[in-house]
Every structure is written in C-alpha cells, then in structure tokens.
Amino acid sequence: MNRYFEFEKWKTNYRQESVAGLTTFLSMAYILFVNPLILSDAGMDQGAVFTATALSAAIGTLIMGLIARYPIALAPGMGLNAFFAYTVVLGIGIEWQLALFGVLLSGIIFILITLFGIREKIINAIPAQLKYAAAAGIGLFIAFIGLQNAGVVVPDEETAVALGNMTSPATILACFGLVVTAILMVLGIKGGIFYGMVITAAAGVITGLIGLPEGIVGSVPSLAPTFGSAFSILGEMEWTSQLIVQMLIVVLTFLFVDFFDTAGTLYAVANQAGFVKDNKLPRAGRALLADSSATSIGAILGTSTTTAYIESSSGVAAGGRTGFASIVTAALFLLAMFFSPLLIVVTEEVTAPALIIVGVLMASSLRLIEWNKLEIALPAFLTVVAMPLTYSIATGIALGFIFYPITMLLKGKSREIHPVMYVLFFVFIAYFAFLGE
C-alpha cells in the first residue's frame, strides 16, 4: 500500500492521509442531506436518493483513489442536481426516470470520449472565460434556490420576486443558520457547512420548529424506488420528435456542465497539491474515467450526475497527497448510510444556508473573468445572469456559447476561436429554435 501510493515520494503517511480523508468527508457531508431534498422536489423517494448519494459517492471516490491515485472525492454535484430537478423535471416536464436515463447516457458518452481522449480535447477547446462564467452562474442559481427555500425570496405577481416575511419562524431559523455557517467558514473551520447544518437542525429541534428523529442510527433505506429506474421507463415512453430533441438537449447540458465542473475541480485541486507539471495533469485520463464511471453508476442507483468535489481541497490542505485519502473518504460515505433517520431533521430551512454558501464559493470564479474586455464580458455576463433569471443552467450556457463567437469575430479575434466553438454555436441556435416550437 505504501509503495503503491508512493508515500515516500509525497512525504506523507497513513495518519496524514487518514486525517485528510476525514477532513474532505466532513467538508462535503452536507450533500448526503441536501441532494435527497433537492431531488425529492422532482418526485424521487428521499430515502432511496440518500442511499444512492452515499453509494455513488463511495464508489466514485474509491475508483478515483485506486485508479487515478488522487486525494479527490466525488459525489452528486451541486448545480447538476438543481438542473436535474428544477430545469429538466419541473421546467421541461420530463419524468425523473427519463432524466436519470439522460444522466446515464451522458455518463456512457463520457466514458467513450474519455477512452478515446476526446474529452480532454473538447475541454481544452472551450475558453476558460466561459468555464468561469458557467461555474459562477451555477453558483448564483444555487444561491437563489437557497434563498427561496429560506423564505427570504418569494414569488411576486408584479415584480416576479420580492422579499419574504423575515419574521417567519422558519425564515428566522434559516437566517440563523446562514449566520452560523458564515462564521464557521470565515474562521476557516474545516467542514463548516456540515457543522452549520448540524447547529441549525439542533436549533430547530430545540425551538420546536423541527420534529425529533426516531433515532440517530438506523437501517439503510431501500434503493428499490430508484434503482434501475433509468431503464424501466424506456419501454413505457412514446418517443416523439419533440421528446427526442428535449432529451438530446438534456444530455448535452449534462455533458457540458460536468465538463466545466470536473475539469475545473481536477485542475484546481491537483494544482494545490502540486501534481500539475507544465500545465498538464498526470493521469488525467484515469481521473476523468473515474468521474464518468461514477456518473453512470450513480444514474443506475438513482441520483443525478456524480462529479469531483472542490471540497477535496480541504483534504489537500490537511496534507492529503495520495489516493489513500480518497479511500478513507469513501469508507466514511459507506458508514454514513446508517444515519438516515437524521433526514427528518434536515429540512429546507436547514439546507438553505448550505446552498447559499456553496453558491458564494462557486461565484468566486467571477474574479477570473476579464471584465475589461467587452468581447469576453458580454457572453460571460449573459451566461451568469441568465441561469438564475431563467431558472435554467442550460439557457445560460447556450447564450454564452452563442455570443462568444459573435463578439470575438467582431473584435477581429477569429484565430482565438476554436472550430469546436463554431459547432456549438449552431447547436445552441438549434436549441433555441426547438424551444420556440
């Protein structure tokens, strides 16, 4: 084990890697409770999604640790679960079973293009500025959902949205949670988001706003309500031309969003750990294969796209340098499956602060956009602002990819536009054309 993970080369040991794995787990444990709550809005069984979330995170992280040997953990991605629930299922009207098939299909495509080395080429073809904009836009979208769940933002007939009732007990609890979580994060407490949820839930139970769970430890919820649903729906569907087009758009968006998410996370965490050499990531193909395999497995189990987590950086900061840290994180996700009774205390008010804080962290990529260059600022801005305002990640990406070639051509920078971007320009023009039908 020592030789396989090259402990001596990276000047690490079992204790240091174990602490790093625990740190990463605590930093991203919130997804165990946030993901089931979001996907339950799409009509999915909350208990089954909880188990699927834990299993897909454990399997994906284990593959990453053993095959790619990186201290990077995976789990169902924030933003991708929001796209799944609020855009695909509630927005477009596609059944969640069919949406899972879309996730599975995107995972299979990922595996194929990763094996042939195409995925890395496409990632390199997409301008970094649009990747930053996509990440920031998803962050604003997630924060917007969190503010809605907290009751801070409510629908309004005259102005579309308005300030909610700030004296509502549920809203006060959510705001309390946001303040607590913010304090923990600012103080640099590892796992601040997770601890913030625990404190908020405890406050809700003490004040009587949230009921007590029957216990802390219990049996693992059954996967039956979601397992294999990605396949079972196929024989029941009437594949109209409109449905086929919608599914193509869904799969394409899953592909694009996961492209940005995984590429950015892998590079950022690997660079922090000192793995990047000459702007290249060693064993990148293996890391991408772990990510795409986890997505396919997660879809079969019953959850949205599984992807690499930026929270892995907390484990790297704690000294994680090898895949053994990922093995520790994977084991903790398996252990967490026995704590499902706690789901009852993790309400929307409890998870709202987590969504808002994650949104803030993702929006930090705004600083990397060259706002002084209008040919870049315009498509980037449209990407960012369209996601929360249209309640659609796909729409934001589409607008950015359409305007980027136009503004760059007008600026006389045609040589900086990769041929792939012209292809995507027409793909998204067709996307809006079909939406208008």
CSV table of C-alpha atoms in Angstrom, one decimal, residues 83 86 94 106 123 135 177 211 257 280 372 406:
chain,number,residue,atom,x,y,z
A,83,PHE,CA,-30.6,21.3,-13.2
A,86,TYR,CA,-35.8,22.3,-11.5
A,94,ILE,CA,-39.6,15.2,-18.3
A,106,SER,CA,-24.2,11.3,-20.6
A,123,ILE,CA,-12.3,20.7,-22.5
A,135,ALA,CA,-19.3,28.0,-12.6
A,177,GLY,CA,-28.2,29.0,10.1
A,211,GLY,CA,-39.6,17.3,15.0
A,257,VAL,CA,-21.9,21.3,-17.1
A,280,LYS,CA,-0.6,19.2,-17.6
A,372,ASN,CA,-12.3,45.0,-19.1
A,406,ILE,CA,-20.0,36.7,-32.4
